Amino acid sequence: MEHYNMNLTLKVWRQENNNAAGRFESYEVADISSEMSFLEMFDVLNERLIEQGKDPIAFDHDCREGICGMCSMHINGRPHGPWHATTTCQLHMRAFKNGDTIVVEPWRANAFPVIKDLAVDRTAFDRIIQAGGFISVNTGNAQDGNALPIDKTAADASFAAASCIACGACVAACKNASASLFTAAKVAHLALLPQGAPERKLRVMSMVDQMDKEGFGSCTFTGACEAVCPKEISVTNISMMHKEYLVAGLTTEK
């Protein structure tokens, strides 16, 4: 693959905290390698800002391997940038052309208040998980892998739902800032397994209720969430969550 350098203009959202007024600031970034990741490019920009005695840009990152879900950047109007099924840390600068202007913003949602610049508070997701996204029964020692037969179709669907990395791209892309795809993935991957059966009804009711309490919007099933999900979580999980919630509401004793 041909390697080349490029000069870019970045328009980056700067905001001191959630109570401060934010604004875009422009930066000229020269000699950026086409083989850098998007976050490496930001590292270079921040090093130059620090050398100039300026405040570096705050952004979330951790593993930089597309696993942790921390790299939350809205790039040119799309969460995680132009490449499909790709996290920001896996996005490389060859996705852009020399001379391009790139607009970078944080996730935009009332439930994700800005901490600083591009970093937002996503602990609302943690509280949804804490409401029921777990199995609490005492199972003792781990069973042998083949001791509990699980249908292959259900196992595959559960694994696919469990691949959600809780990055929040679904919320950022949704016109209503809905967390339905995230919550549905966490509900579905346990509901599909026999280990999740004992708490199945309480789980979905508690998690959906917590999602609403956090201030996320309603799902209108436009599919924007699935389109930008770096792990390609299917919206069919949302349908399953709605079914689980309806059944739980009709059959749970008051």
PDB file of C-alpha atoms in Angstrom:
ATOM      1  CA  MET A   1       0.000   0.000   0.000  1.00  0.00           C
ATOM      2  CA  GLU A   2       1.385   3.390  -1.024  1.00  0.00           C
ATOM      3  CA  HIS A   3       2.430   5.616   1.860  1.00  0.00           C
ATOM      4  CA  TYR A   4       2.093   9.396   1.570  1.00  0.00           C
ATOM      5  CA  ASN A   5       1.904  12.496   3.750  1.00  0.00           C
ATOM      6  CA  MET A   6      -0.946  14.965   3.777  1.00  0.00           C
ATOM      7  CA  ASN A   7      -1.886  18.380   5.088  1.00  0.00           C
ATOM      8  CA  LEU A   8      -5.278  18.719   6.752  1.00  0.00           C
ATOM      9  CA  THR A   9      -7.536  21.256   8.408  1.00  0.00           C
ATOM     10  CA  LEU A  10      -9.269  20.063  11.572  1.00  0.00           C
ATOM     11  CA  LYS A  11     -12.331  21.790  12.987  1.00  0.00           C
ATOM     12  CA  VAL A  12     -12.551  20.439  16.528  1.00  0.00           C
ATOM     13  CA  TRP A  13     -15.205  21.040  19.174  1.00  0.00           C
ATOM     14  CA  ARG A  14     -13.665  22.622  22.284  1.00  0.00           C
ATOM     15  CA  GLN A  15     -15.679  22.858  25.502  1.00  0.00           C
ATOM     16  CA  GLU A  16     -14.235  23.355  28.989  1.00  0.00           C
ATOM     17  CA  ASN A  17     -17.029  21.424  30.731  1.00  0.00           C
ATOM     18  CA  ASN A  18     -20.734  20.650  30.433  1.00  0.00           C
ATOM     19  CA  ASN A  19     -21.729  24.048  31.823  1.00  0.00           C
ATOM     20  CA  ALA A  20     -19.487  26.058  29.495  1.00  0.00           C
ATOM     21  CA  ALA A  21     -20.332  27.237  26.003  1.00  0.00           C
ATOM     22  CA  GLY A  22     -18.552  25.221  23.328  1.00  0.00           C
ATOM     23  CA  ARG A  23     -17.136  26.315  19.991  1.00  0.00           C
ATOM     24  CA  PHE A  24     -15.243  24.960  17.016  1.00  0.00           C
ATOM     25  CA  GLU A  25     -11.553  25.734  16.708  1.00  0.00           C
ATOM     26  CA  SER A  26      -9.560  25.208  13.521  1.00  0.00           C
ATOM     27  CA  TYR A  27      -6.119  23.616  13.374  1.00  0.00           C
ATOM     28  CA  GLU A  28      -3.786  23.180  10.417  1.00  0.00           C
ATOM     29  CA  VAL A  29      -2.074  19.811  10.700  1.00  0.00           C
ATOM     30  CA  ALA A  30       0.828  19.240   8.319  1.00  0.00           C
ATOM     31  CA  ASP A  31       2.838  16.156   7.304  1.00  0.00           C
ATOM     32  CA  ILE A  32       0.376  13.564   8.552  1.00  0.00           C
ATOM     33  CA  SER A  33       1.156  10.025   7.397  1.00  0.00           C
ATOM     34  CA  SER A  34      -1.576   8.200   5.525  1.00  0.00           C
ATOM     35  CA  GLU A  35      -0.786   5.140   7.680  1.00  0.00           C
ATOM     36  CA  MET A  36      -1.416   6.858  11.013  1.00  0.00           C
ATOM     37  CA  SER A  37      -4.589   5.979  12.867  1.00  0.00           C
ATOM     38  CA  PHE A  38      -6.998   8.827  13.505  1.00  0.00           C
ATOM     39  CA  LEU A  39      -6.048   8.847  17.191  1.00  0.00           C
ATOM     40  CA  GLU A  40      -2.331   8.917  16.367  1.00  0.00           C
ATOM     41  CA  MET A  41      -3.030  11.999  14.273  1.00  0.00           C
ATOM     42  CA  PHE A  42      -4.683  13.571  17.327  1.00  0.00           C
ATOM     43  CA  ASP A  43      -1.644  12.625  19.405  1.00  0.00           C
ATOM     44  CA  VAL A  44       0.565  14.507  16.952  1.00  0.00           C
ATOM     45  CA  LEU A  45      -1.750  17.534  17.062  1.00  0.00           C
ATOM     46  CA  ASN A  46      -1.772  17.517  20.875  1.00  0.00           C
ATOM     47  CA  GLU A  47       2.026  17.272  21.040  1.00  0.00           C
ATOM     48  CA  ARG A  48       2.264  20.338  18.813  1.00  0.00           C
ATOM     49  CA  LEU A  49      -0.314  22.200  20.917  1.00  0.00           C
ATOM     50  CA  ILE A  50       1.634  21.407  24.098  1.00  0.00           C
ATOM     51  CA  GLU A  51       4.881  22.599  22.482  1.00  0.00           C
ATOM     52  CA  GLN A  52       3.096  25.890  21.723  1.00  0.00           C
ATOM     53  CA  GLY A  53       1.943  26.198  25.339  1.00  0.00           C
ATOM     54  CA  LYS A  54      -1.690  25.547  24.421  1.00  0.00           C
ATOM     55  CA  ASP A  55      -4.275  23.274  26.030  1.00  0.00           C
ATOM     56  CA  PRO A  56      -4.357  19.836  24.342  1.00  0.00           C
ATOM     57  CA  ILE A  57      -7.644  18.431  23.088  1.00  0.00           C
ATOM     58  CA  ALA A  58      -9.319  16.018  25.518  1.00  0.00           C
ATOM     59  CA  PHE A  59     -10.596  12.802  23.947  1.00  0.00           C
ATOM     60  CA  ASP A  60     -11.404   9.297  25.159  1.00  0.00           C
ATOM     61  CA  HIS A  61      -9.178   6.344  24.281  1.00  0.00           C
ATOM     62  CA  ASP A  62      -7.834   3.180  25.850  1.00  0.00           C
ATOM     63  CA  CYS A  63      -7.008  -0.075  24.081  1.00  0.00           C
ATOM     64  CA  ARG A  64      -6.701   1.373  20.552  1.00  0.00           C
ATOM     65  CA  GLU A  65      -7.490  -2.093  19.214  1.00  0.00           C
ATOM     66  CA  GLY A  66     -11.211  -1.692  18.468  1.00  0.00           C
ATOM     67  CA  ILE A  67     -12.268  -3.566  21.590  1.00  0.00           C
ATOM     68  CA  CYS A  68     -12.924  -1.161  24.468  1.00  0.00           C
ATOM     69  CA  GLY A  69     -15.337   1.301  22.820  1.00  0.00           C
ATOM     70  CA  MET A  70     -13.719   4.384  24.345  1.00  0.00           C
ATOM     71  CA  CYS A  71     -12.796   6.210  21.119  1.00  0.00           C
ATOM     72  CA  SER A  72     -15.965   8.262  20.768  1.00  0.00           C
ATOM     73  CA  MET A  73     -15.551  10.852  18.015  1.00  0.00           C
ATOM     74  CA  HIS A  74     -18.170  12.163  15.603  1.00  0.00           C
ATOM     75  CA  ILE A  75     -16.184  12.640  12.379  1.00  0.00           C
ATOM     76  CA  ASN A  76     -17.640  14.545   9.433  1.00  0.00           C
ATOM     77  CA  GLY A  77     -21.163  13.842  10.649  1.00  0.00           C
ATOM     78  CA  ARG A  78     -20.698  10.125  11.303  1.00  0.00           C
ATOM     79  CA  PRO A  79     -19.809   8.356  14.565  1.00  0.00           C
ATOM     80  CA  HIS A  80     -16.324   6.800  14.256  1.00  0.00           C
ATOM     81  CA  GLY A  81     -15.844   8.271  10.784  1.00  0.00           C
ATOM     82  CA  PRO A  82     -16.396   7.152   7.182  1.00  0.00           C
ATOM     83  CA  TRP A  83     -15.341   3.489   7.305  1.00  0.00           C
ATOM     84  CA  HIS A  84     -18.063   0.921   7.932  1.00  0.00           C
ATOM     85  CA  ALA A  85     -17.840  -1.332  11.020  1.00  0.00           C
ATOM     86  CA  THR A  86     -14.755   0.489  12.250  1.00  0.00           C
ATOM     87  CA  THR A  87     -13.931   2.228  15.521  1.00  0.00           C
ATOM     88  CA  THR A  88     -12.152   5.587  15.521  1.00  0.00           C
ATOM     89  CA  CYS A  89      -8.915   3.979  16.701  1.00  0.00           C
ATOM     90  CA  GLN A  90      -9.016   1.615  13.706  1.00  0.00           C
ATOM     91  CA  LEU A  91      -9.725   4.436  11.252  1.00  0.00           C
ATOM     92  CA  HIS A  92      -6.609   5.367   9.289  1.00  0.00           C
ATOM     93  CA  MET A  93      -5.767   8.654   7.667  1.00  0.00           C
ATOM     94  CA  ARG A  94      -5.800   7.104   4.205  1.00  0.00           C
ATOM     95  CA  ALA A  95      -9.582   7.403   4.525  1.00  0.00           C
ATOM     96  CA  PHE A  96      -9.066  11.118   3.798  1.00  0.00           C
ATOM     97  CA  LYS A  97      -7.400  13.122   1.038  1.00  0.00           C
ATOM     98  CA  ASN A  98      -4.684  15.733   1.144  1.00  0.00           C
ATOM     99  CA  GLY A  99      -6.213  19.143   1.803  1.00  0.00           C
ATOM    100  CA  ASP A 100      -9.402  17.788   3.383  1.00  0.00           C
ATOM    101  CA  THR A 101     -11.221  19.614   6.164  1.00  0.00           C
ATOM    102  CA  ILE A 102     -12.326  17.240   8.913  1.00  0.00           C
ATOM    103  CA  VAL A 103     -14.969  18.213  11.466  1.00  0.00           C
ATOM    104  CA  VAL A 104     -14.705  16.401  14.811  1.00  0.00           C
ATOM    105  CA  GLU A 105     -17.372  16.591  17.520  1.00  0.00           C
ATOM    106  CA  PRO A 106     -18.292  14.690  20.694  1.00  0.00           C
ATOM    107  CA  TRP A 107     -21.331  12.425  20.989  1.00  0.00           C
ATOM    108  CA  ARG A 108     -24.433  14.656  21.144  1.00  0.00           C
ATOM    109  CA  ALA A 109     -26.963  13.402  23.709  1.00  0.00           C
ATOM    110  CA  ASN A 110     -28.461  14.796  26.910  1.00  0.00           C
ATOM    111  CA  ALA A 111     -27.627  11.497  28.612  1.00  0.00           C
ATOM    112  CA  PHE A 112     -23.947  11.901  27.579  1.00  0.00           C
ATOM    113  CA  PRO A 113     -22.915  15.249  29.113  1.00  0.00           C
ATOM    114  CA  VAL A 114     -19.617  16.686  27.922  1.00  0.00           C
ATOM    115  CA  ILE A 115     -16.727  16.267  30.349  1.00  0.00           C
ATOM    116  CA  LYS A 116     -14.311  18.265  28.229  1.00  0.00           C
ATOM    117  CA  ASP A 117     -13.905  18.786  24.485  1.00  0.00           C
ATOM    118  CA  LEU A 118     -14.542  15.407  22.815  1.00  0.00           C
ATOM    119  CA  ALA A 119     -14.841  13.382  26.030  1.00  0.00           C
ATOM    120  CA  VAL A 120     -18.355  12.681  27.297  1.00  0.00           C
ATOM    121  CA  ASP A 121     -19.724  10.978  30.410  1.00  0.00           C
ATOM    122  CA  ARG A 122     -21.142   7.583  29.395  1.00  0.00           C
ATOM    123  CA  THR A 123     -21.759   6.233  32.893  1.00  0.00           C
ATOM    124  CA  ALA A 124     -25.467   6.106  31.976  1.00  0.00           C
ATOM    125  CA  PHE A 125     -24.566   2.887  30.151  1.00  0.00           C
ATOM    126  CA  ASP A 126     -22.954   1.537  33.317  1.00  0.00           C
ATOM    127  CA  ARG A 127     -26.121   2.190  35.286  1.00  0.00           C
ATOM    128  CA  ILE A 128     -28.219   0.363  32.691  1.00  0.00           C
ATOM    129  CA  ILE A 129     -25.941  -2.658  33.048  1.00  0.00           C
ATOM    130  CA  GLN A 130     -26.052  -2.406  36.839  1.00  0.00           C
ATOM    131  CA  ALA A 131     -29.858  -2.483  36.648  1.00  0.00           C
ATOM    132  CA  GLY A 132     -29.879  -6.012  35.269  1.00  0.00           C
ATOM    133  CA  GLY A 133     -27.229  -6.816  32.678  1.00  0.00           C
ATOM    134  CA  PHE A 134     -25.760  -9.700  34.634  1.00  0.00           C
ATOM    135  CA  ILE A 135     -26.467 -13.181  35.981  1.00  0.00           C
ATOM    136  CA  SER A 136     -26.532 -13.273  39.777  1.00  0.00           C
ATOM    137  CA  VAL A 137     -27.523 -16.872  40.528  1.00  0.00           C
ATOM    138  CA  ASN A 138     -24.917 -18.905  42.389  1.00  0.00           C
ATOM    139  CA  THR A 139     -23.759 -21.507  39.874  1.00  0.00           C
ATOM    140  CA  GLY A 140     -20.855 -22.921  41.874  1.00  0.00           C
ATOM    141  CA  ASN A 141     -17.859 -24.110  39.908  1.00  0.00           C
ATOM    142  CA  ALA A 142     -17.839 -23.642  36.170  1.00  0.00           C
ATOM    143  CA  GLN A 143     -19.420 -26.489  34.231  1.00  0.00           C
ATOM    144  CA  ASP A 144     -17.703 -28.355  31.458  1.00  0.00           C
ATOM    145  CA  GLY A 145     -18.266 -26.726  28.101  1.00  0.00           C
ATOM    146  CA  ASN A 146     -20.514 -29.504  26.798  1.00  0.00           C
ATOM    147  CA  ALA A 147     -22.512 -30.040  29.987  1.00  0.00           C
ATOM    148  CA  LEU A 148     -25.214 -27.547  29.066  1.00  0.00           C
ATOM    149  CA  PRO A 149     -26.320 -27.995  25.439  1.00  0.00           C
ATOM    150  CA  ILE A 150     -27.200 -24.724  23.690  1.00  0.00           C
ATOM    151  CA  ASP A 151     -28.793 -24.472  20.263  1.00  0.00           C
ATOM    152  CA  LYS A 152     -26.222 -23.317  17.697  1.00  0.00           C
ATOM    153  CA  THR A 153     -28.497 -20.599  16.315  1.00  0.00           C
ATOM    154  CA  ALA A 154     -29.137 -19.185  19.787  1.00  0.00           C
ATOM    155  CA  ALA A 155     -25.461 -19.388  20.715  1.00  0.00           C
ATOM    156  CA  ASP A 156     -24.428 -17.523  17.561  1.00  0.00           C
ATOM    157  CA  ALA A 157     -27.075 -14.835  18.090  1.00  0.00           C
ATOM    158  CA  SER A 158     -26.036 -14.427  21.717  1.00  0.00           C
ATOM    159  CA  PHE A 159     -22.372 -14.108  20.761  1.00  0.00           C
ATOM    160  CA  ALA A 160     -23.210 -11.510  18.095  1.00  0.00           C
ATOM    161  CA  ALA A 161     -25.195  -9.423  20.600  1.00  0.00           C
ATOM    162  CA  ALA A 162     -22.466  -9.768  23.220  1.00  0.00           C
ATOM    163  CA  SER A 163     -19.941  -8.212  20.827  1.00  0.00           C
ATOM    164  CA  CYS A 164     -21.382  -4.765  21.675  1.00  0.00           C
ATOM    165  CA  ILE A 165     -18.550  -2.632  23.079  1.00  0.00           C
ATOM    166  CA  ALA A 166     -20.818   0.074  24.563  1.00  0.00           C
ATOM    167  CA  CYS A 167     -19.160   2.858  22.598  1.00  0.00           C
ATOM    168  CA  GLY A 168     -22.383   4.872  22.228  1.00  0.00           C
ATOM    169  CA  ALA A 169     -22.225   5.341  18.454  1.00  0.00           C
ATOM    170  CA  CYS A 170     -25.822   4.141  18.261  1.00  0.00           C
ATOM    171  CA  VAL A 171     -26.915   6.960  20.559  1.00  0.00           C
ATOM    172  CA  ALA A 172     -24.855   9.528  18.652  1.00  0.00           C
ATOM    173  CA  ALA A 173     -26.358   8.502  15.312  1.00  0.00           C
ATOM    174  CA  CYS A 174     -29.984   8.305  16.452  1.00  0.00           C
ATOM    175  CA  LYS A 175     -32.113  11.401  15.829  1.00  0.00           C
ATOM    176  CA  ASN A 176     -33.736  10.740  19.222  1.00  0.00           C
ATOM    177  CA  ALA A 177     -30.493   9.813  21.021  1.00  0.00           C
ATOM    178  CA  SER A 178     -31.987   6.426  21.846  1.00  0.00           C
ATOM    179  CA  ALA A 179     -29.966   3.764  23.662  1.00  0.00           C
ATOM    180  CA  SER A 180     -32.238   0.976  22.453  1.00  0.00           C
ATOM    181  CA  LEU A 181     -29.604  -0.862  20.399  1.00  0.00           C
ATOM    182  CA  PHE A 182     -27.118  -0.916  23.288  1.00  0.00           C
ATOM    183  CA  THR A 183     -29.736  -1.982  25.846  1.00  0.00           C
ATOM    184  CA  ALA A 184     -31.228  -4.558  23.488  1.00  0.00           C
ATOM    185  CA  ALA A 185     -27.833  -6.133  22.842  1.00  0.00           C
ATOM    186  CA  LYS A 186     -27.220  -6.477  26.576  1.00  0.00           C
ATOM    187  CA  VAL A 187     -30.706  -7.909  27.134  1.00  0.00           C
ATOM    188  CA  ALA A 188     -30.583 -10.280  24.167  1.00  0.00           C
ATOM    189  CA  HIS A 189     -27.227 -11.922  24.739  1.00  0.00           C
ATOM    190  CA  LEU A 190     -28.376 -13.159  28.170  1.00  0.00           C
ATOM    191  CA  ALA A 191     -32.002 -13.849  27.213  1.00  0.00           C
ATOM    192  CA  LEU A 192     -30.838 -16.214  24.483  1.00  0.00           C
ATOM    193  CA  LEU A 193     -28.889 -18.403  26.916  1.00  0.00           C
ATOM    194  CA  PRO A 194     -30.308 -20.805  29.510  1.00  0.00           C
ATOM    195  CA  GLN A 195     -28.072 -19.231  32.175  1.00  0.00           C
ATOM    196  CA  GLY A 196     -30.014 -16.002  31.793  1.00  0.00           C
ATOM    197  CA  ALA A 197     -33.471 -17.565  32.151  1.00  0.00           C
ATOM    198  CA  PRO A 198     -33.994 -17.233  35.947  1.00  0.00           C
ATOM    199  CA  GLU A 199     -33.790 -13.409  35.862  1.00  0.00           C
ATOM    200  CA  ARG A 200     -35.078 -12.942  32.322  1.00  0.00           C
ATOM    201  CA  LYS A 201     -38.225 -10.957  33.115  1.00  0.00           C
ATOM    202  CA  LEU A 202     -36.773  -8.781  35.855  1.00  0.00           C
ATOM    203  CA  ARG A 203     -33.698  -8.060  33.740  1.00  0.00           C
ATOM    204  CA  VAL A 204     -35.475  -6.562  30.750  1.00  0.00           C
ATOM    205  CA  MET A 205     -37.925  -4.541  32.840  1.00  0.00           C
ATOM    206  CA  SER A 206     -35.186  -3.115  35.057  1.00  0.00           C
ATOM    207  CA  MET A 207     -32.825  -2.276  32.201  1.00  0.00           C
ATOM    208  CA  VAL A 208     -35.458  -0.633  30.006  1.00  0.00           C
ATOM    209  CA  ASP A 209     -36.792   1.359  32.958  1.00  0.00           C
ATOM    210  CA  GLN A 210     -33.251   2.535  33.786  1.00  0.00           C
ATOM    211  CA  MET A 211     -32.655   3.479  30.149  1.00  0.00           C
ATOM    212  CA  ASP A 212     -35.726   5.719  30.303  1.00  0.00           C
ATOM    213  CA  LYS A 213     -34.627   7.239  33.622  1.00  0.00           C
ATOM    214  CA  GLU A 214     -31.277   8.204  32.103  1.00  0.00           C
ATOM    215  CA  GLY A 215     -33.012  10.455  29.583  1.00  0.00           C
ATOM    216  CA  PHE A 216     -32.347   8.593  26.353  1.00  0.00           C
ATOM    217  CA  GLY A 217     -34.900   9.137  23.601  1.00  0.00           C
ATOM    218  CA  SER A 218     -37.398   6.698  22.140  1.00  0.00           C
ATOM    219  CA  CYS A 219     -36.580   4.321  19.302  1.00  0.00           C
ATOM    220  CA  THR A 220     -38.339   5.023  16.003  1.00  0.00           C
ATOM    221  CA  PHE A 221     -36.550   2.146  14.237  1.00  0.00           C
ATOM    222  CA  THR A 222     -34.871   4.182  11.490  1.00  0.00           C
ATOM    223  CA  GLY A 223     -31.842   1.875  11.550  1.00  0.00           C
ATOM    224  CA  ALA A 224     -29.229   4.627  11.899  1.00  0.00           C
ATOM    225  CA  CYS A 225     -27.871   2.833  14.970  1.00  0.00           C
ATOM    226  CA  GLU A 226     -27.150  -0.397  13.122  1.00  0.00           C
ATOM    227  CA  ALA A 227     -25.630   1.497  10.188  1.00  0.00           C
ATOM    228  CA  VAL A 228     -22.896   3.092  12.337  1.00  0.00           C
ATOM    229  CA  CYS A 229     -22.316   0.311  14.876  1.00  0.00           C
ATOM    230  CA  PRO A 230     -18.645  -0.732  14.674  1.00  0.00           C
ATOM    231  CA  LYS A 231     -19.610  -4.275  15.710  1.00  0.00           C
ATOM    232  CA  GLU A 232     -22.640  -4.448  13.365  1.00  0.00           C
ATOM    233  CA  ILE A 233     -25.165  -5.180  16.124  1.00  0.00           C
ATOM    234  CA  SER A 234     -28.488  -5.942  14.434  1.00  0.00           C
ATOM    235  CA  VAL A 235     -31.672  -3.962  15.082  1.00  0.00           C
ATOM    236  CA  THR A 236     -33.434  -7.325  15.345  1.00  0.00           C
ATOM    237  CA  ASN A 237     -32.180  -7.252  18.945  1.00  0.00           C
ATOM    238  CA  ILE A 238     -34.441  -4.242  19.548  1.00  0.00           C
ATOM    239  CA  SER A 239     -37.431  -6.243  18.334  1.00  0.00           C
ATOM    240  CA  MET A 240     -36.451  -9.025  20.708  1.00  0.00           C
ATOM    241  CA  MET A 241     -36.124  -6.567  23.609  1.00  0.00           C
ATOM    242  CA  HIS A 242     -39.605  -5.191  22.920  1.00  0.00           C
ATOM    243  CA  LYS A 243     -41.004  -8.740  22.908  1.00  0.00           C
ATOM    244  CA  GLU A 244     -39.158  -9.600  26.130  1.00  0.00           C
ATOM    245  CA  TYR A 245     -40.456  -6.430  27.800  1.00  0.00           C
ATOM    246  CA  LEU A 246     -44.042  -7.047  26.689  1.00  0.00           C
ATOM    247  CA  VAL A 247     -44.036 -10.668  27.864  1.00  0.00           C
ATOM    248  CA  ALA A 248     -42.417  -9.705  31.170  1.00  0.00           C
ATOM    249  CA  GLY A 249     -45.010  -6.987  31.765  1.00  0.00           C
ATOM    250  CA  LEU A 250     -47.923  -9.324  31.034  1.00  0.00           C
ATOM    251  CA  THR A 251     -46.710 -12.280  33.073  1.00  0.00           C
ATOM    252  CA  THR A 252     -44.894 -10.765  36.051  1.00  0.00           C
ATOM    253  CA  GLU A 253     -46.887 -10.711  39.276  1.00  0.00           C
ATOM    254  CA  LYS A 254     -47.468  -7.245  40.665  1.00  0.00           C
TER     255      LYS A 254
END
